[in-house]
Amino acid sequence: MFAPNRYPLLFLTVFVLVVGSLGCDGSTPTEPDRDIPDVDPFEMNARLARGVNFGNALEAPREGEWGITLDARQFQRAKEAGFNTIRLPVRWSNHASSTAPYTIDASFFNRVDWAINQALSRDMNVILNVHHYEEMASNPRDHRDRWLGLWKQIAEHYRNYDENLLFELLNEPNNQLTASLWNEFLDACIQEIRLTNPTRNLIVGPVFWNNTNSLPQLQLPADDDNLIVTIHFYEPFMFTHQGAEWVNGADAWLGTQWFGTTQDQAFVTNILERAAAWGTTNNRPLFLGEFGAYSQADMFSRVRWTDYVAREAERLGMSWSYWEFMSGFGIYNISNDSWNEALRDALLPPATTAVAKR
Ligand code: GLC
């Protein structure tokens, strides 16, 4: 029988361990229940390698509203093609209560679990983000606590998942979420996630839609060794976003081509090289989390641009994930289970996918 008065030190130790493992609301388990490998972020970034965004599905206001409902076959096709990673954009903010503790709908959590497991069970990495939390851009101070509350739940929910599930704090911080505010917010968010995921690799990017020009303003906690920095690249924008319905004035750019002349290439290379130099100086690995040219551009230009950007990213040591798999920028057609082969091969040149698949 356990008698506290006979074993005061043991009693104290047990008491400290139990109470210490509860969160401030007294209910939250903290550390994962098992050891999750602590992977060096450069090593993890090399594993991310070549990825694709499963966009327009879980970050639509409701899944299906933007024409994409996820199913197992899509994950199977991405795997067969040779992608190493799925970036999964998720609009959590539409599936959680508006008051503390901002409870996320259990059925939505189940759906995200299913999607993550589809990729993990096929031995692909998953990047799970918070996408289209638009109020974070228009009114960040009022939404900070809710955003942190969402991460508290997400981080705890997935704390026992393998290291090949990565969290990305917020897609494309912009507008009122200025660099100084974002630096403060990301620090608080990383602290929150670290309570339950001490070593999981996290992905975070600069303001102004993860623009490479904003990298110098990004300040990361110096003592956190499990961070990967993301950038998005859609330059020249008038080429990649011609005819995009969600961009004002984009119809005027229709017909813009990308020939890949020396000058065209230098423009792209210059931007990516400057980003890579920031990574080297700051000792952080870089993940090109989105790049792509919309379907209104001509196919030859899209293929040339996509091939060039992907190869340059690889040359500069970046992992990447194409925007996106099966919608307006897509490379796979869900309606008849067919590929846009030229674009797929631009991303995953057939001679190299055997290596990528390993
Ligand atoms: C961003 C937006 C997404 C858009 C893409 C290309 O990721 O969140 O909705 O399709 O950029 O513009």
CSV table of C-alpha atoms and ligand atoms in Angstrom, one decimal:
chain,number,residue,atom,x,y,z
A,1,MET,CA,0.0,0.0,0.0
A,2,PHE,CA,1.3,3.5,-0.8
A,3,ALA,CA,1.7,5.6,2.3
A,4,PRO,CA,2.8,9.2,1.6
A,5,ASN,CA,4.2,9.7,5.1
A,6,ARG,CA,6.6,6.8,4.6
A,7,TYR,CA,7.8,7.9,1.2
A,8,PRO,CA,7.8,11.7,1.3
A,9,LEU,CA,10.3,12.2,-1.5
A,10,LEU,CA,8.5,9.8,-3.8
A,11,PHE,CA,5.2,11.4,-3.0
A,12,LEU,CA,6.6,14.8,-3.8
A,13,THR,CA,8.1,13.6,-7.0
A,14,VAL,CA,4.9,12.0,-8.2
A,15,PHE,CA,2.9,15.1,-7.2
A,16,VAL,CA,5.3,17.4,-9.1
A,17,LEU,CA,5.3,15.2,-12.2
A,18,VAL,CA,1.5,14.9,-12.3
A,19,VAL,CA,0.7,18.6,-11.6
A,20,GLY,CA,3.6,19.7,-13.8
A,21,SER,CA,2.1,17.8,-16.7
A,22,LEU,CA,-1.1,19.7,-16.6
A,23,GLY,CA,-1.6,22.9,-18.5
A,24,CYS,CA,-2.6,26.2,-17.0
A,25,ASP,CA,-6.3,25.1,-17.2
A,26,GLY,CA,-5.4,22.0,-15.3
A,27,SER,CA,-6.5,19.6,-18.1
A,28,THR,CA,-3.8,19.6,-20.8
A,29,PRO,CA,-1.3,16.8,-21.2
A,30,THR,CA,1.9,18.3,-22.4
A,31,GLU,CA,4.8,16.3,-23.8
A,32,PRO,CA,4.1,13.5,-26.4
A,33,ASP,CA,3.5,10.1,-24.9
A,34,ARG,CA,6.5,8.7,-26.8
A,35,ASP,CA,9.8,9.9,-28.3
A,36,ILE,CA,9.4,11.8,-31.5
A,37,PRO,CA,12.7,11.9,-33.3
A,38,ASP,CA,14.4,15.3,-33.2
A,39,VAL,CA,15.4,15.8,-36.8
A,40,ASP,CA,17.8,18.5,-37.8
A,41,PRO,CA,15.9,21.0,-39.9
A,42,PHE,CA,18.3,20.8,-42.8
A,43,GLU,CA,17.9,17.0,-42.9
A,44,MET,CA,14.1,17.4,-42.7
A,45,ASN,CA,14.2,20.0,-45.5
A,46,ALA,CA,16.1,17.6,-47.7
A,47,ARG,CA,13.4,15.0,-46.9
A,48,LEU,CA,10.6,17.4,-47.9
A,49,ALA,CA,12.3,17.5,-51.3
A,50,ARG,CA,9.6,17.8,-53.9
A,51,GLY,CA,6.0,18.4,-52.8
A,52,VAL,CA,2.6,19.6,-54.0
A,53,ASN,CA,-0.2,21.6,-52.4
A,54,PHE,CA,-3.6,19.9,-52.1
A,55,GLY,CA,-5.1,23.3,-52.4
A,56,ASN,CA,-8.7,24.5,-52.8
A,57,ALA,CA,-10.1,21.6,-50.7
A,58,LEU,CA,-9.8,22.0,-46.9
A,59,GLU,CA,-9.1,25.7,-47.1
A,60,ALA,CA,-12.3,26.5,-49.0
A,61,PRO,CA,-15.0,28.0,-46.8
A,62,ARG,CA,-16.4,24.4,-46.7
A,63,GLU,CA,-14.7,21.4,-48.4
A,64,GLY,CA,-16.2,21.0,-51.9
A,65,GLU,CA,-17.3,24.6,-52.3
A,66,TRP,CA,-14.3,25.3,-54.5
A,67,GLY,CA,-14.8,22.1,-56.5
A,68,ILE,CA,-12.4,19.8,-54.7
A,69,THR,CA,-13.3,17.0,-52.3
A,70,LEU,CA,-10.4,15.0,-51.2
A,71,ASP,CA,-10.3,11.2,-51.8
A,72,ALA,CA,-7.8,8.4,-51.4
A,73,ARG,CA,-7.1,8.1,-55.1
A,74,GLN,CA,-5.6,11.7,-55.3
A,75,PHE,CA,-3.1,10.8,-52.6
A,76,GLN,CA,-2.3,7.6,-54.4
A,77,ARG,CA,-1.6,9.5,-57.7
A,78,ALA,CA,0.6,12.1,-56.0
A,79,LYS,CA,2.6,9.2,-54.5
A,80,GLU,CA,2.9,7.3,-57.7
A,81,ALA,CA,4.1,10.5,-59.5
A,82,GLY,CA,7.0,10.7,-57.1
A,83,PHE,CA,6.0,13.6,-54.8
A,84,ASN,CA,7.7,13.4,-51.4
A,85,THR,CA,5.5,15.8,-49.5
A,86,ILE,CA,1.9,17.1,-49.4
A,87,ARG,CA,1.3,20.6,-48.1
A,88,LEU,CA,-2.2,20.6,-46.7
A,89,PRO,CA,-3.9,24.1,-46.5
A,90,VAL,CA,-6.6,24.1,-43.9
A,91,ARG,CA,-9.1,26.9,-43.0
A,92,TRP,CA,-9.4,26.0,-39.3
A,93,SER,CA,-11.0,29.4,-38.5
A,94,ASN,CA,-14.2,28.4,-40.2
A,95,HIS,CA,-14.5,25.3,-38.1
A,96,ALA,CA,-14.0,26.6,-34.6
A,97,SER,CA,-16.0,28.6,-32.1
A,98,SER,CA,-15.4,32.3,-31.9
A,99,THR,CA,-15.1,32.4,-28.1
A,100,ALA,CA,-12.4,30.9,-25.8
A,101,PRO,CA,-11.3,28.1,-25.8
A,102,TYR,CA,-12.2,28.3,-29.5
A,103,THR,CA,-13.1,24.7,-29.8
A,104,ILE,CA,-12.4,23.1,-33.1
A,105,ASP,CA,-15.3,20.9,-34.5
A,106,ALA,CA,-14.6,17.3,-33.8
A,107,SER,CA,-15.9,16.2,-37.2
A,108,PHE,CA,-13.6,18.6,-38.9
A,109,PHE,CA,-10.6,17.3,-36.9
A,110,ASN,CA,-11.6,13.8,-38.0
A,111,ARG,CA,-11.5,14.9,-41.6
A,112,VAL,CA,-8.1,16.5,-41.3
A,113,ASP,CA,-6.8,13.4,-39.5
A,114,TRP,CA,-8.0,11.3,-42.4
A,115,ALA,CA,-6.3,13.5,-45.0
A,116,ILE,CA,-3.0,13.5,-43.0
A,117,ASN,CA,-3.1,9.8,-42.6
A,118,GLN,CA,-3.7,9.3,-46.3
A,119,ALA,CA,-0.3,10.9,-47.0
A,120,LEU,CA,1.6,9.5,-44.0
A,121,SER,CA,0.5,6.0,-44.7
A,122,ARG,CA,2.0,6.3,-48.2
A,123,ASP,CA,5.2,7.4,-46.6
A,124,MET,CA,4.9,11.1,-47.7
A,125,ASN,CA,5.6,14.0,-45.4
A,126,VAL,CA,2.7,16.4,-44.6
A,127,ILE,CA,2.9,20.1,-43.9
A,128,LEU,CA,-0.2,21.2,-42.1
A,129,ASN,CA,-0.9,24.9,-42.0
A,130,VAL,CA,-3.5,27.6,-41.0
A,131,HIS,CA,-4.7,28.9,-44.3
A,132,HIS,CA,-7.1,31.8,-45.1
A,133,TYR,CA,-7.5,33.0,-41.6
A,134,GLU,CA,-8.3,36.3,-43.3
A,135,GLU,CA,-9.2,38.2,-40.1
A,136,MET,CA,-5.5,37.7,-39.0
A,137,ALA,CA,-4.6,40.0,-41.9
A,138,SER,CA,-7.4,42.6,-41.5
A,139,ASN,CA,-7.5,42.6,-37.7
A,140,PRO,CA,-4.6,40.7,-36.2
A,141,ARG,CA,-4.7,42.0,-32.6
A,142,ASP,CA,-8.3,40.9,-32.2
A,143,HIS,CA,-7.6,37.5,-33.6
A,144,ARG,CA,-4.2,36.7,-32.0
A,145,ASP,CA,-5.6,34.8,-29.1
A,146,ARG,CA,-8.0,32.7,-31.2
A,147,TRP,CA,-5.2,31.9,-33.6
A,148,LEU,CA,-3.0,30.8,-30.6
A,149,GLY,CA,-6.0,28.9,-29.3
A,150,LEU,CA,-6.4,27.0,-32.6
A,151,TRP,CA,-2.7,26.1,-32.5
A,152,LYS,CA,-2.9,24.9,-28.9
A,153,GLN,CA,-5.5,22.4,-30.0
A,154,ILE,CA,-3.9,21.4,-33.2
A,155,ALA,CA,-0.5,20.9,-31.6
A,156,GLU,CA,-1.9,18.9,-28.8
A,157,HIS,CA,-4.0,16.8,-31.1
A,158,TYR,CA,-1.1,15.8,-33.3
A,159,ARG,CA,1.7,15.7,-30.7
A,160,ASN,CA,2.1,11.9,-31.0
A,161,TYR,CA,2.4,12.0,-34.8
A,162,ASP,CA,5.7,11.1,-36.4
A,163,GLU,CA,8.3,13.7,-37.2
A,164,ASN,CA,7.2,13.7,-40.8
A,165,LEU,CA,4.2,15.8,-40.0
A,166,LEU,CA,5.2,19.5,-39.9
A,167,PHE,CA,3.3,22.5,-38.8
A,168,GLU,CA,3.3,25.8,-40.7
A,169,LEU,CA,2.1,28.7,-38.5
A,170,LEU,CA,0.2,30.9,-40.9
A,171,ASN,CA,-0.1,31.0,-44.7
A,172,GLU,CA,1.0,34.4,-46.1
A,173,PRO,CA,0.8,36.9,-43.3
A,174,ASN,CA,-0.1,40.2,-44.9
A,175,ASN,CA,-1.9,43.5,-44.6
A,176,GLN,CA,-2.2,44.7,-41.0
A,177,LEU,CA,0.0,41.9,-39.8
A,178,THR,CA,3.1,43.9,-40.1
A,179,ALA,CA,6.6,42.6,-39.7
A,180,SER,CA,7.0,43.7,-36.1
A,181,LEU,CA,3.6,42.4,-35.0
A,182,TRP,CA,4.3,39.1,-36.9
A,183,ASN,CA,7.6,38.6,-35.1
A,184,GLU,CA,5.9,39.0,-31.8
A,185,PHE,CA,3.0,36.7,-32.7
A,186,LEU,CA,5.2,33.9,-34.2
A,187,ASP,CA,7.3,33.9,-31.1
A,188,ALA,CA,4.2,33.4,-28.9
A,189,CYS,CA,2.9,30.7,-31.3
A,190,ILE,CA,6.2,28.8,-31.3
A,191,GLN,CA,6.2,28.9,-27.4
A,192,GLU,CA,2.6,27.5,-27.4
A,193,ILE,CA,3.4,24.7,-29.8
A,194,ARG,CA,6.7,23.8,-28.0
A,195,LEU,CA,4.7,22.9,-24.9
A,196,THR,CA,3.3,19.8,-26.6
A,197,ASN,CA,5.8,19.4,-29.6
A,198,PRO,CA,9.2,20.1,-28.2
A,199,THR,CA,11.2,19.1,-31.3
A,200,ARG,CA,8.7,18.9,-34.2
A,201,ASN,CA,10.0,21.0,-37.2
A,202,LEU,CA,7.9,24.1,-37.7
A,203,ILE,CA,7.6,26.2,-40.8
A,204,VAL,CA,7.3,29.9,-40.7
A,205,GLY,CA,7.7,32.6,-43.4
A,206,PRO,CA,8.0,36.4,-43.8
A,207,VAL,CA,5.2,39.0,-44.1
A,208,PHE,CA,3.8,40.4,-47.4
A,209,TRP,CA,2.5,37.0,-48.5
A,210,ASN,CA,5.8,35.2,-47.7
A,211,ASN,CA,7.6,37.5,-50.0
A,212,THR,CA,11.4,37.0,-50.4
A,213,ASN,CA,11.9,40.7,-50.0
A,214,SER,CA,10.5,40.6,-46.5
A,215,LEU,CA,13.0,37.9,-45.3
A,216,PRO,CA,15.4,40.5,-43.7
A,217,GLN,CA,12.5,41.6,-41.4
A,218,LEU,CA,11.8,38.1,-40.2
A,219,GLN,CA,13.0,37.5,-36.6
A,220,LEU,CA,13.0,33.9,-35.3
A,221,PRO,CA,13.7,32.7,-31.8
A,222,ALA,CA,17.5,32.2,-31.9
A,223,ASP,CA,17.4,29.2,-29.5
A,224,ASP,CA,14.9,27.2,-31.5
A,225,ASP,CA,16.7,24.7,-33.7
A,226,ASN,CA,13.7,23.1,-35.4
A,227,LEU,CA,12.6,25.8,-37.8
A,228,ILE,CA,12.4,25.8,-41.6
A,229,VAL,CA,11.7,29.1,-43.4
A,230,THR,CA,9.1,29.3,-46.2
A,231,ILE,CA,8.9,31.6,-49.1
A,232,HIS,CA,6.3,31.9,-52.0
A,233,PHE,CA,7.3,32.7,-55.5
A,234,TYR,CA,5.0,33.9,-58.3
A,235,GLU,CA,7.3,36.2,-60.4
A,236,PRO,CA,6.7,37.7,-62.8
A,237,PHE,CA,3.3,38.1,-61.2
A,238,MET,CA,1.7,39.3,-64.5
A,239,PHE,CA,2.7,36.1,-66.1
A,240,THR,CA,1.7,33.6,-63.3
A,241,HIS,CA,-1.5,35.4,-62.3
A,242,GLN,CA,-2.8,36.4,-65.8
A,243,GLY,CA,-6.6,36.0,-65.9
A,244,ALA,CA,-6.8,35.1,-62.2
A,245,GLU,CA,-10.3,35.9,-61.1
A,246,TRP,CA,-9.2,36.8,-57.6
A,247,VAL,CA,-6.7,39.4,-58.7
A,248,ASN,CA,-7.9,42.9,-59.8
A,249,GLY,CA,-6.9,43.8,-63.3
A,250,ALA,CA,-5.5,40.3,-64.1
A,251,ASP,CA,-7.4,40.1,-67.4
A,252,ALA,CA,-5.2,42.8,-68.8
A,253,TRP,CA,-2.2,40.5,-68.5
A,254,LEU,CA,-3.7,37.7,-70.6
A,255,GLY,CA,-1.3,36.6,-73.3
A,256,THR,CA,1.9,37.3,-71.2
A,257,GLN,CA,4.4,34.6,-72.1
A,258,TRP,CA,7.5,33.3,-70.5
A,259,PHE,CA,10.2,32.3,-73.0
A,260,GLY,CA,13.0,31.6,-70.6
A,261,THR,CA,15.4,34.0,-72.3
A,262,THR,CA,18.6,34.8,-70.5
A,263,GLN,CA,17.0,37.9,-69.1
A,264,ASP,CA,13.8,36.0,-68.0
A,265,GLN,CA,16.0,33.5,-66.2
A,266,ALA,CA,18.2,36.1,-64.6
A,267,PHE,CA,15.1,37.8,-63.1
A,268,VAL,CA,14.0,34.6,-61.4
A,269,THR,CA,17.5,33.5,-60.4
A,270,ASN,CA,18.3,36.8,-58.8
A,271,ILE,CA,15.3,36.7,-56.5
A,272,LEU,CA,15.9,33.1,-55.5
A,273,GLU,CA,19.6,33.6,-55.0
A,274,ARG,CA,19.0,36.5,-52.7
A,275,ALA,CA,16.6,34.4,-50.6
A,276,ALA,CA,19.1,31.5,-50.5
A,277,ALA,CA,21.8,34.0,-49.3
A,278,TRP,CA,19.5,35.1,-46.5
A,279,GLY,CA,19.2,31.4,-45.5
A,280,THR,CA,22.9,30.9,-45.5
A,281,THR,CA,23.6,34.0,-43.4
A,282,ASN,CA,20.9,33.1,-40.9
A,283,ASN,CA,21.6,29.4,-40.9
A,284,ARG,CA,18.0,28.4,-41.7
A,285,PRO,CA,16.9,25.9,-44.4
A,286,LEU,CA,14.4,27.3,-47.0
A,287,PHE,CA,11.2,25.7,-48.3
A,288,LEU,CA,9.6,27.2,-51.4
A,289,GLY,CA,6.1,26.4,-50.2
A,290,GLU,CA,4.2,27.8,-53.2
A,291,PHE,CA,5.0,28.5,-56.8
A,292,GLY,CA,2.9,28.0,-60.0
A,293,ALA,CA,1.4,29.6,-63.1
A,294,TYR,CA,-2.3,29.8,-63.5
A,295,SER,CA,-4.1,27.8,-66.2
A,296,GLN,CA,-4.9,31.0,-68.2
A,297,ALA,CA,-1.3,31.2,-69.3
A,298,ASP,CA,-0.2,29.2,-72.3
A,299,MET,CA,1.0,25.7,-71.6
A,300,PHE,CA,4.5,26.1,-73.2
A,301,SER,CA,5.3,29.1,-71.0
A,302,ARG,CA,3.9,27.4,-67.9
A,303,VAL,CA,6.1,24.3,-68.5
A,304,ARG,CA,9.2,26.3,-69.1
A,305,TRP,CA,8.7,28.5,-66.1
A,306,THR,CA,7.8,25.6,-63.8
A,307,ASP,CA,10.8,23.6,-64.8
A,308,TYR,CA,13.1,26.5,-64.4
A,309,VAL,CA,11.9,27.6,-61.0
A,310,ALA,CA,11.9,24.0,-59.6
A,311,ARG,CA,15.4,23.3,-60.9
A,312,GLU,CA,16.7,26.6,-59.5
A,313,ALA,CA,15.2,26.0,-56.1
A,314,GLU,CA,16.9,22.5,-56.1
A,315,ARG,CA,20.2,24.0,-57.2
A,316,LEU,CA,20.0,26.4,-54.3
A,317,GLY,CA,19.2,23.7,-51.7
A,318,MET,CA,15.5,24.5,-51.2
A,319,SER,CA,12.8,22.0,-50.9
A,320,TRP,CA,9.6,23.0,-52.8
A,321,SER,CA,5.9,22.4,-53.1
A,322,TYR,CA,4.0,23.3,-56.3
A,323,TRP,CA,0.7,25.3,-56.1
A,324,GLU,CA,-1.4,23.2,-56.7
A,325,PHE,CA,-2.4,19.6,-57.5
A,326,MET,CA,-5.9,19.5,-59.1
A,327,SER,CA,-7.5,22.9,-59.5
A,328,GLY,CA,-6.8,26.1,-61.4
A,329,PHE,CA,-3.0,25.6,-61.4
A,330,GLY,CA,-3.3,21.9,-61.4
A,331,ILE,CA,-1.3,19.1,-62.9
A,332,TYR,CA,-3.8,16.3,-62.3
A,333,ASN,CA,-7.4,16.2,-63.6
A,334,ILE,CA,-9.8,14.6,-61.1
A,335,SER,CA,-12.7,14.3,-63.5
A,336,ASN,CA,-11.0,11.8,-65.7
A,337,ASP,CA,-8.1,10.6,-63.6
A,338,SER,CA,-5.5,12.0,-66.0
A,339,TRP,CA,-2.3,14.0,-65.8
A,340,ASN,CA,-1.1,17.2,-67.4
A,341,GLU,CA,2.0,15.2,-68.3
A,342,ALA,CA,4.1,18.1,-69.5
A,343,LEU,CA,3.6,20.0,-66.3
A,344,ARG,CA,4.1,16.9,-64.1
A,345,ASP,CA,7.3,16.1,-65.9
A,346,ALA,CA,8.5,19.7,-65.6
A,347,LEU,CA,8.2,19.3,-61.8
A,348,LEU,CA,9.4,15.7,-61.6
A,349,PRO,CA,11.6,15.0,-64.6
A,350,PRO,CA,11.2,11.3,-65.3
A,351,ALA,CA,15.0,10.6,-65.1
A,352,THR,CA,15.1,11.9,-61.6
A,353,THR,CA,11.9,10.6,-59.9
A,354,ALA,CA,13.4,7.2,-59.1
A,355,VAL,CA,15.8,9.1,-56.9
A,356,ALA,CA,13.0,11.3,-55.4
A,357,LYS,CA,10.8,8.2,-54.7
A,358,ARG,CA,13.5,6.5,-52.6
B,1,GLC,C1,-2.3,31.8,-52.0
B,1,GLC,C2,-3.7,31.8,-51.8
B,1,GLC,C3,-4.4,30.9,-52.7
B,1,GLC,C4,-4.1,31.3,-54.1
B,1,GLC,C5,-2.6,31.2,-54.3
B,1,GLC,C6,-2.2,31.7,-55.7
B,1,GLC,O1,-1.8,30.6,-51.5
B,1,GLC,O2,-4.0,31.5,-50.4
B,1,GLC,O3,-5.8,31.0,-52.5
B,1,GLC,O4,-4.8,30.4,-55.0
B,1,GLC,O5,-1.9,32.0,-53.4
B,1,GLC,O6,-2.7,33.0,-55.9
